[in-house]
mmCIF file of C-alpha atoms and ligand atoms in Angstrom:
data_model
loop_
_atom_site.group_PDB
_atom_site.id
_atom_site.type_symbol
_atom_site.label_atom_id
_atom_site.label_comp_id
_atom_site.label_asym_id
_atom_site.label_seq_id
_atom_site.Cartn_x
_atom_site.Cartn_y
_atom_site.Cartn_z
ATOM 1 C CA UNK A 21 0.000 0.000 0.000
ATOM 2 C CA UNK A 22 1.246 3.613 -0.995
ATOM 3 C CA UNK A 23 0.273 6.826 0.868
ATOM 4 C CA UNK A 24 0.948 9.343 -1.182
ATOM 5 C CA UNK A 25 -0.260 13.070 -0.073
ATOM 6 C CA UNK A 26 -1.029 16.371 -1.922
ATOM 7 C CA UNK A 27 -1.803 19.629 -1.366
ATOM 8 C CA UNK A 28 -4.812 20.030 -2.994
ATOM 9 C CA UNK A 29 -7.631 18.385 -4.675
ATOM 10 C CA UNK A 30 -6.444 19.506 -8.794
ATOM 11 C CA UNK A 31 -2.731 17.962 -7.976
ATOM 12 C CA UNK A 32 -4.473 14.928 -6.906
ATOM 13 C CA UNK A 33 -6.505 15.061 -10.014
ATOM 14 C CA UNK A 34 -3.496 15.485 -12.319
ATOM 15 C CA UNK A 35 -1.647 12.707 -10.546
ATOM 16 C CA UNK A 36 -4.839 10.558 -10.798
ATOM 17 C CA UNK A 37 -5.506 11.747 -14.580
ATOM 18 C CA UNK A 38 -1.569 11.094 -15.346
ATOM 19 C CA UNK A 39 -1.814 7.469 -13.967
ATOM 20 C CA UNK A 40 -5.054 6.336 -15.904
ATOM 21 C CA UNK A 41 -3.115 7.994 -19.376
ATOM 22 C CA UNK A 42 -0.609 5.650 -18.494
ATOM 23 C CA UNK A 43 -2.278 3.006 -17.601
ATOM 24 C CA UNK A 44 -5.130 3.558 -20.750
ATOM 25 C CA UNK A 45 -2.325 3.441 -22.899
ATOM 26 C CA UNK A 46 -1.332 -0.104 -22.326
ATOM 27 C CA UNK A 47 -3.325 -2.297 -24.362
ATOM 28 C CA UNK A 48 -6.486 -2.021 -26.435
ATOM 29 C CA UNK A 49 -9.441 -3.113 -24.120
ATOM 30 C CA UNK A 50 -8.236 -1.403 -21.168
ATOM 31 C CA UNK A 51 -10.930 -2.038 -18.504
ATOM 32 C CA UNK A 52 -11.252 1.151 -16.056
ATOM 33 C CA UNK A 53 -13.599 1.041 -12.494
ATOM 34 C CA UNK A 54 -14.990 4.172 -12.000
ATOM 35 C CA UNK A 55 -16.562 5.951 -8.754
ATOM 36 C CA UNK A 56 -19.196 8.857 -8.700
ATOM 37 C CA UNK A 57 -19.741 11.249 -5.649
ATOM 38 C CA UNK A 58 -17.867 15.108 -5.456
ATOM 39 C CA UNK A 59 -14.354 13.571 -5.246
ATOM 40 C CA UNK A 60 -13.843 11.823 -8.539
ATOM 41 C CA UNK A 61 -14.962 15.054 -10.510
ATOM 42 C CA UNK A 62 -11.827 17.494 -10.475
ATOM 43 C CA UNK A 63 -10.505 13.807 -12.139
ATOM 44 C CA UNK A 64 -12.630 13.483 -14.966
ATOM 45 C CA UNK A 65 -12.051 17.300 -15.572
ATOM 46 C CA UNK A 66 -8.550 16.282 -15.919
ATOM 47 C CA UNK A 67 -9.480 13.322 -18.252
ATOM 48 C CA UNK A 68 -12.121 15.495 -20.239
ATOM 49 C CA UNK A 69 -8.851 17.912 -20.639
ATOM 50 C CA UNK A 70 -6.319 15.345 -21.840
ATOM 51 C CA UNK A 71 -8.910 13.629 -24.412
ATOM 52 C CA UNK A 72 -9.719 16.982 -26.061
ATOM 53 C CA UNK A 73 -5.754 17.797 -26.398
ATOM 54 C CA UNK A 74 -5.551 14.293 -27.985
ATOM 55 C CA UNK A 75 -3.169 13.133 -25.428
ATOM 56 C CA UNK A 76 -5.524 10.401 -24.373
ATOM 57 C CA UNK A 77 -7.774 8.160 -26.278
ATOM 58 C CA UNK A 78 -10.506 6.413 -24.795
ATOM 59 C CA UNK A 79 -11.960 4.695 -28.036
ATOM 60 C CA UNK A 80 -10.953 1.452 -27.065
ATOM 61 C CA UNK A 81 -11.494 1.424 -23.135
ATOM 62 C CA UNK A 82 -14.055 -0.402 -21.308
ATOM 63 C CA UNK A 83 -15.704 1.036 -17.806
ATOM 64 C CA UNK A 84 -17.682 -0.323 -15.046
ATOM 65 C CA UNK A 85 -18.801 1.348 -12.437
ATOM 66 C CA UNK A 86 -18.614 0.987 -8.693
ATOM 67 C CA UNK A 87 -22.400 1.258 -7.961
ATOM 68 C CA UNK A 88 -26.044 2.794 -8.636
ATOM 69 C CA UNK A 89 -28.855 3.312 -6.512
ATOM 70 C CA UNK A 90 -32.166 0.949 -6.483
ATOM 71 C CA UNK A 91 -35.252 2.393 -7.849
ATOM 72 C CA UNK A 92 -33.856 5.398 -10.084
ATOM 73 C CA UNK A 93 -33.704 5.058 -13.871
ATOM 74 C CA UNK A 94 -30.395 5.734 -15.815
ATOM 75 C CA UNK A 95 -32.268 9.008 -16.832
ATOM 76 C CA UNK A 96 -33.166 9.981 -13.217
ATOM 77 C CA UNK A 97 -31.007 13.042 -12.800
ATOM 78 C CA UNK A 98 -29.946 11.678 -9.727
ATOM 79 C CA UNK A 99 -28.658 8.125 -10.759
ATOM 80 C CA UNK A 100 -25.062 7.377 -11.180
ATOM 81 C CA UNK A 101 -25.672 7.101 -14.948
ATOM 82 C CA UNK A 102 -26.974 10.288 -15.691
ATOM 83 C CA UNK A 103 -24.003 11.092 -13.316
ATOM 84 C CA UNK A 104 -21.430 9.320 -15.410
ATOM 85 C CA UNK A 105 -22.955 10.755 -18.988
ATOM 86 C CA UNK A 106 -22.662 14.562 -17.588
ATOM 87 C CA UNK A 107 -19.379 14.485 -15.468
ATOM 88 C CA UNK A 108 -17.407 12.203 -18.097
ATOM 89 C CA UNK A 109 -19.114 10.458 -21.122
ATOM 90 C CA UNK A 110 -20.800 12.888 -22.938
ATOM 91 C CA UNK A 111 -17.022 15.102 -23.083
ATOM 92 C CA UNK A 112 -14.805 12.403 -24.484
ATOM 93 C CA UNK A 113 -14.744 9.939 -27.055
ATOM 94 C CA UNK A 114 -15.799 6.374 -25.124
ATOM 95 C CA UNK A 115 -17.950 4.234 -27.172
ATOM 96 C CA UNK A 116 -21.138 4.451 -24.940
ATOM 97 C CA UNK A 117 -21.763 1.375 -25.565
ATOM 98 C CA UNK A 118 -18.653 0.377 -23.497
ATOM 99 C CA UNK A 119 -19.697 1.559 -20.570
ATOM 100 C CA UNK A 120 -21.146 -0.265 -17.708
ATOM 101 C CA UNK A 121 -23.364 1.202 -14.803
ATOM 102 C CA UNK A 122 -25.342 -1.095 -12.756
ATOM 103 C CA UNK A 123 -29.127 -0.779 -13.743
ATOM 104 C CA UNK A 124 -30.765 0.120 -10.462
ATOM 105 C CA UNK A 125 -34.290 -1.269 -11.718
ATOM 106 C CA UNK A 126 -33.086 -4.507 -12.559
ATOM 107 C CA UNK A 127 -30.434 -4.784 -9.933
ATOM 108 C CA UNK A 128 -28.700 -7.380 -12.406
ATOM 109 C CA UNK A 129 -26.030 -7.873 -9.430
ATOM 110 C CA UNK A 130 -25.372 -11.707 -10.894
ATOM 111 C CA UNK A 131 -25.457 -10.689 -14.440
ATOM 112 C CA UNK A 132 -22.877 -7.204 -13.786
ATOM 113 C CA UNK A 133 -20.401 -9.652 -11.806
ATOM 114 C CA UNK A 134 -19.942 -12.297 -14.764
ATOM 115 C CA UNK A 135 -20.051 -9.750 -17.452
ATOM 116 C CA UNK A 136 -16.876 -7.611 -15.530
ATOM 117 C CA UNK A 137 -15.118 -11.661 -15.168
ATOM 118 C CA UNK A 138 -16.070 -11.829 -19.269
ATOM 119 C CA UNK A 139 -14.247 -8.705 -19.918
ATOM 120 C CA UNK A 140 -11.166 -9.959 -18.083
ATOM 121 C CA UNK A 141 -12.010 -8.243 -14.750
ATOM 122 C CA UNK A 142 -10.912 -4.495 -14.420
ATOM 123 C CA UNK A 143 -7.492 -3.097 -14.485
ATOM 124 C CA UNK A 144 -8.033 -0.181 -12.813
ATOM 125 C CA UNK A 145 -10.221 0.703 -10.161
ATOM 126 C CA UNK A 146 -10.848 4.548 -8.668
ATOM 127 C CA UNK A 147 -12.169 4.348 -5.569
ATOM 128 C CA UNK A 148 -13.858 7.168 -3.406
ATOM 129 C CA UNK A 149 -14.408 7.020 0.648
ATOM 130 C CA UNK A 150 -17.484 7.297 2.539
ATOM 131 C CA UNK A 151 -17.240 9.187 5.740
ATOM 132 C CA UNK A 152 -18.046 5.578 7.387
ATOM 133 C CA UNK A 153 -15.500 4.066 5.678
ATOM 134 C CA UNK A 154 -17.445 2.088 2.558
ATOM 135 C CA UNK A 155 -15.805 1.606 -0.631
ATOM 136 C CA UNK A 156 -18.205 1.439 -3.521
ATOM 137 C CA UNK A 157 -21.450 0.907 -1.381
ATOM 138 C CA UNK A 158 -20.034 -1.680 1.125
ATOM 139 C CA UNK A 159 -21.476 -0.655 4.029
ATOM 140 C CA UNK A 160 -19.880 -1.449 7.793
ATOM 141 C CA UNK A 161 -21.240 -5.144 8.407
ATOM 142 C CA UNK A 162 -20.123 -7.813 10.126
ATOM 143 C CA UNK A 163 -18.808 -9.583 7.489
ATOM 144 C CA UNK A 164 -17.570 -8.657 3.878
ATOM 145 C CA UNK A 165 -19.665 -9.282 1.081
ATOM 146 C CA UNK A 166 -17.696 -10.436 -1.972
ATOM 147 C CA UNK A 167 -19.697 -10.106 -5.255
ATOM 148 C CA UNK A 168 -21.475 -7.204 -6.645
ATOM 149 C CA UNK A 169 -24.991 -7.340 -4.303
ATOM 150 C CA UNK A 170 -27.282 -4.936 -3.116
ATOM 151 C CA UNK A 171 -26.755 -2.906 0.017
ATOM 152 C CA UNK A 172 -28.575 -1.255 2.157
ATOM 153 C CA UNK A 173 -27.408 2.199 3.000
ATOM 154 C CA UNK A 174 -25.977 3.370 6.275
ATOM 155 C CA UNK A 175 -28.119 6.437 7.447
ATOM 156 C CA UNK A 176 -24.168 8.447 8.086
ATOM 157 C CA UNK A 177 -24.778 7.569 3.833
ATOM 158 C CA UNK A 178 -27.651 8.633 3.546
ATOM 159 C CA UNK A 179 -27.267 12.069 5.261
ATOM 160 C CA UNK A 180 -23.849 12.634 3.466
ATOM 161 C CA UNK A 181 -26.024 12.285 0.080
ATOM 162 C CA UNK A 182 -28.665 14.086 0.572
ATOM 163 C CA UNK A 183 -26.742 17.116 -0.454
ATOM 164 C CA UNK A 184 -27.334 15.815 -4.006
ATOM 165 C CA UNK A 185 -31.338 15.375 -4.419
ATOM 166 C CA UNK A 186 -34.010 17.723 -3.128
ATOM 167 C CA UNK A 187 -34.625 16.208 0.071
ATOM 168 C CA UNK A 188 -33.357 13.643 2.277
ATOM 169 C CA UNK A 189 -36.568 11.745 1.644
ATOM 170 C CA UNK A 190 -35.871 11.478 -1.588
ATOM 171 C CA UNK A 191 -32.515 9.441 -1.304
ATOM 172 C CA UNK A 192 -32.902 6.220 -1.814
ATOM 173 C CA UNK A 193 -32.282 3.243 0.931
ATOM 174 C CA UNK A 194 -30.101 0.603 -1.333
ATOM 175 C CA UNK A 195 -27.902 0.509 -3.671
ATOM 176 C CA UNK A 196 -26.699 -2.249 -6.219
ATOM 177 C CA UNK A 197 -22.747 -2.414 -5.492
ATOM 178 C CA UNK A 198 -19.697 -4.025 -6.864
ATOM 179 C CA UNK A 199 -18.737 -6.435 -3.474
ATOM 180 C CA UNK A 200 -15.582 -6.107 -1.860
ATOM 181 C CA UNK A 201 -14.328 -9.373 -3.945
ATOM 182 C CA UNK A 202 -15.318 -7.574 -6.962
ATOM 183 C CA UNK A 203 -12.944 -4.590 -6.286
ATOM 184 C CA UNK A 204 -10.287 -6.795 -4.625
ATOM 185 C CA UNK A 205 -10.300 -8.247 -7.964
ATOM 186 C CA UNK A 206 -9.215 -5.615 -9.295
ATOM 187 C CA UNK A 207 -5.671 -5.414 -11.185
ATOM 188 C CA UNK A 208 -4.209 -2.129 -9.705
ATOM 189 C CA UNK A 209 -6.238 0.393 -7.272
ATOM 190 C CA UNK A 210 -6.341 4.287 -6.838
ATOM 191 C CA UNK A 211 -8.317 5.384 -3.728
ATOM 192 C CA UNK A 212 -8.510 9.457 -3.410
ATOM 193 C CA UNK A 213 -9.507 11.400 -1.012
ATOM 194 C CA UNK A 214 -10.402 14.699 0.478
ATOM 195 C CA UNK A 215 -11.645 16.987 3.010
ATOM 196 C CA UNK A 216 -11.315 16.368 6.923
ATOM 197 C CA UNK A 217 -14.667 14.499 6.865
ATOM 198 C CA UNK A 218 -12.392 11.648 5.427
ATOM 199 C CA UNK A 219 -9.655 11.780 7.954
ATOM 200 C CA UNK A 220 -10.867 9.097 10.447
ATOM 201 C CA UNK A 221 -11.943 6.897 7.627
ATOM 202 C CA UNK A 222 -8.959 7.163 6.244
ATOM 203 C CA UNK A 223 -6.526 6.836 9.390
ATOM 204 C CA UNK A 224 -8.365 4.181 10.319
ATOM 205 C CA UNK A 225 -8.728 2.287 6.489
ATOM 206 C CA UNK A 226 -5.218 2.502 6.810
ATOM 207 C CA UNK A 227 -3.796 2.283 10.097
ATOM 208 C CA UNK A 228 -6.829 -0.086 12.090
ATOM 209 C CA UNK A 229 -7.076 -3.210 11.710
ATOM 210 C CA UNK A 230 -8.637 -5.493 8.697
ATOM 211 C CA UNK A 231 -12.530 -5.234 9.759
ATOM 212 C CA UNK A 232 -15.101 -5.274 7.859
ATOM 213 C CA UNK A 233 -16.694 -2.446 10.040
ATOM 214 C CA UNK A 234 -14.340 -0.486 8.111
ATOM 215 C CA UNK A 235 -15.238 -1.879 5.082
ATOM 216 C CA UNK A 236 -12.037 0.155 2.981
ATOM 217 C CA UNK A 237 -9.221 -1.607 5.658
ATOM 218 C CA UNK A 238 -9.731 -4.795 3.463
ATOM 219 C CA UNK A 239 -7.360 -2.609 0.772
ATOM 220 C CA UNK A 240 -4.067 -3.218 2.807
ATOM 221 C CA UNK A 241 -4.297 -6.704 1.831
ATOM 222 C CA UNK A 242 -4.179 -5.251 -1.648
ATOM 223 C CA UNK A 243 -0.965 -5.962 -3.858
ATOM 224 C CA UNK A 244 -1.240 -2.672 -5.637
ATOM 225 C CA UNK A 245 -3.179 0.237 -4.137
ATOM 226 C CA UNK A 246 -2.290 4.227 -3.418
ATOM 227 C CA UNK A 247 -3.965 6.479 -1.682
ATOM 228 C CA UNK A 248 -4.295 9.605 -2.888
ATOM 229 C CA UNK A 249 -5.036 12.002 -0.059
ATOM 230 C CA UNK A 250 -5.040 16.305 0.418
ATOM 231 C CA UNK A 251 -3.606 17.363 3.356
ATOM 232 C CA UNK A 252 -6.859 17.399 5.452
ATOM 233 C CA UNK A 253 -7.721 13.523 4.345
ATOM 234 C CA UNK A 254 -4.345 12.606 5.729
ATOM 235 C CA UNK A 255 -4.441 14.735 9.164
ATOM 236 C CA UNK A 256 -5.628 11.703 11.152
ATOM 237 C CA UNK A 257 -2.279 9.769 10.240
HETATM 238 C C1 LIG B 323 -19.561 6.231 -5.506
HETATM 239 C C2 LIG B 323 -19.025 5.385 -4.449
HETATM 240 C C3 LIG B 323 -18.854 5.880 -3.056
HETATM 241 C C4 LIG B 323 -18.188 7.255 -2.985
HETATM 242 C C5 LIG B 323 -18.133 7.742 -1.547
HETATM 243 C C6 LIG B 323 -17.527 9.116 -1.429
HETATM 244 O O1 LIG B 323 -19.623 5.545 -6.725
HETATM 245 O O2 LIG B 323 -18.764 4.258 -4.721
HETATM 246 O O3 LIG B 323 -18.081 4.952 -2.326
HETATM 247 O O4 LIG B 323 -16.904 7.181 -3.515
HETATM 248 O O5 LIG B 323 -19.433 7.765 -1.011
HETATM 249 O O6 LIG B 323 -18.361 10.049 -2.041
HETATM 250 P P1 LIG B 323 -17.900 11.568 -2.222
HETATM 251 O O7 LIG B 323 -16.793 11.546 -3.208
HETATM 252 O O8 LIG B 323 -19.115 12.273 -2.753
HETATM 253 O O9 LIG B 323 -17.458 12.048 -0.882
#
C-alpha cells in the first residue's frame, strides 16, 4: 500500500488523470472502475482535458462502475448514470456502448459480476471514501460481502447524500454495489480522497485493523493500491 499526499484536490486530479493515461495506454481493451460522488470530478475534468488535447484516447477502453442506486432510472437526474454521462461520457470519445453502470431497476447484481469476469475483470479501479468508511457501497457489516450485491445504505450515507437530491426523503435506501471481492479483484487500485470528513476513515482504512466495520481496511491486503489524499484527508495519520 502507498500513501501518497497532496496539497490540494487539482494535484491529486493530475496525478490521478496522469496514472489512468498511463495506464489507458497499455493495451487495447483497457478495462477502467470508476466511482461517482464530489471527489472523482476534479478527475474526470482532468481526463475530459487530456482527451480533447488528444493526449488520451478512450476509443478502445471499457468502464464499469462501482455502484447505482435501487429504484432510479439511468435518466433519473440523480442516478449514477446520468451522473457518469454529464461528469465524463458525454465530453470524451468512449464508445457508450462500453460503458457499464449497474441498472438500479433490474439490480442485475449476478449478471454485472460475470459480465466484468467476461471482460477480463478491471485493471483499474478509482475508488472514493465514505465518511463511514465504505468503498463502492459496502457498508460497515459484520462480514464482507464479496460479489457485486445490493446494500442497504448506512443512514451516516444517507445524510452525506442528501446534499445531491431535493430532500433527504428522496434518497434512496439501497444501492446495487460491486462487493468487496469484486474490487479486490481488481488489477491495480487508486483510492482518493479529500476533506477532513475523510480523515478518520482514512486513518483508520489505513492504520486499524482489517474489519469489515471499516469496510475500505480490506485494501491493505491489496498488492497494488495508493492512496491519494489532500492534506486534510491525511491529518488523522
Ligand atoms: C460512488 C461510491 C462511493 C463514494 C463515496 C464518497 O460511486 O462508490 O463509495 O466514492 O461515497 O463520495 P464523495 O466523493 O461524494 O465524498
Amino acid at each position: 500500500m502507498q500513501v501518497l499526499v497532496y496539497k490540494d484536490a487539482a494535484t491529486i486530479a493530475k496525478a490521478a488523470a496522469a496514472i489512468f493515461a498511463g495506464e489507458i495506454a497499455k493495451k487495447d481493451g483497457y478495462v477502467i472502475g470508476l466511482a461517482t460522488g464530489s471527489t472523482p470530478v476534479p478527475t474526470y475534468q482532468e481526463l475530459i482535458k487530456m482527451n480533447k488535447e488528444g493526449v488520451l484516447d478512450f476509443s478502445k477502453v471499457i468502464s464499469y462502475n462501482l455502484d447505482e442506486y435501487v429504484g432510479l432510472e439511468p435518466t433519473h437526474p440523480c442516478s449514477y448514470r446520468y451522473f457518469m454521462n454529464e461528469q465524463l461520457f458525454d465530453h470524451i470519445n468512449i464508445d457508450k456502448n462500453n460503458t457499464h453502470v449497474p441498472n438500479g431497476i433490474t439490480c442485475n447484481a449476478e449478471e454485472y459480476e460475470e459480465a466484468i469476469k467476461a471482460a477480463g475483470g478491471v485493471d483499474l479501479q478509482l475508488l472514493g471514501i465514505g465518511s463511514d468508511g465504505h468503498i463502492g457501497f459496502n457498508e460497515p457489516a459484520e462480514d464482507f460481502v464479496y460479489p457485486t450485491n445490493i446494500v442497504k445504505l448506512t443512514d451516516q450515507t444517507i445524510d452525506d447524500n442528501a446534499r445531491f437530491f431535493n430532500s433527504r426523503d428522496e434518497v434512496p435506501t439501497s444501492a446495487i454495489s460491486m462487493g468487496i471481492g469484486t474490487i479486490m479483484s481488481a488489477k491495480r487500485i487508486i483510492l482518493i480522497a479529500t476533506g477532513k470528513n475523510k480523515a478518520k476513515a482514512i486513518a483508520a482504512a489505513i492504520k486499524g485493523p482489517v474489519n469489515p466495520a471499516m469496510p475500505a481496511s480490506i485494501l491493505q491486503m491489496h498488492q497494488n493500491v495508493q492512496f491519494l489524499l489532500d492534506e486534510d484527508a491525511a491529518s488523522e495519520l
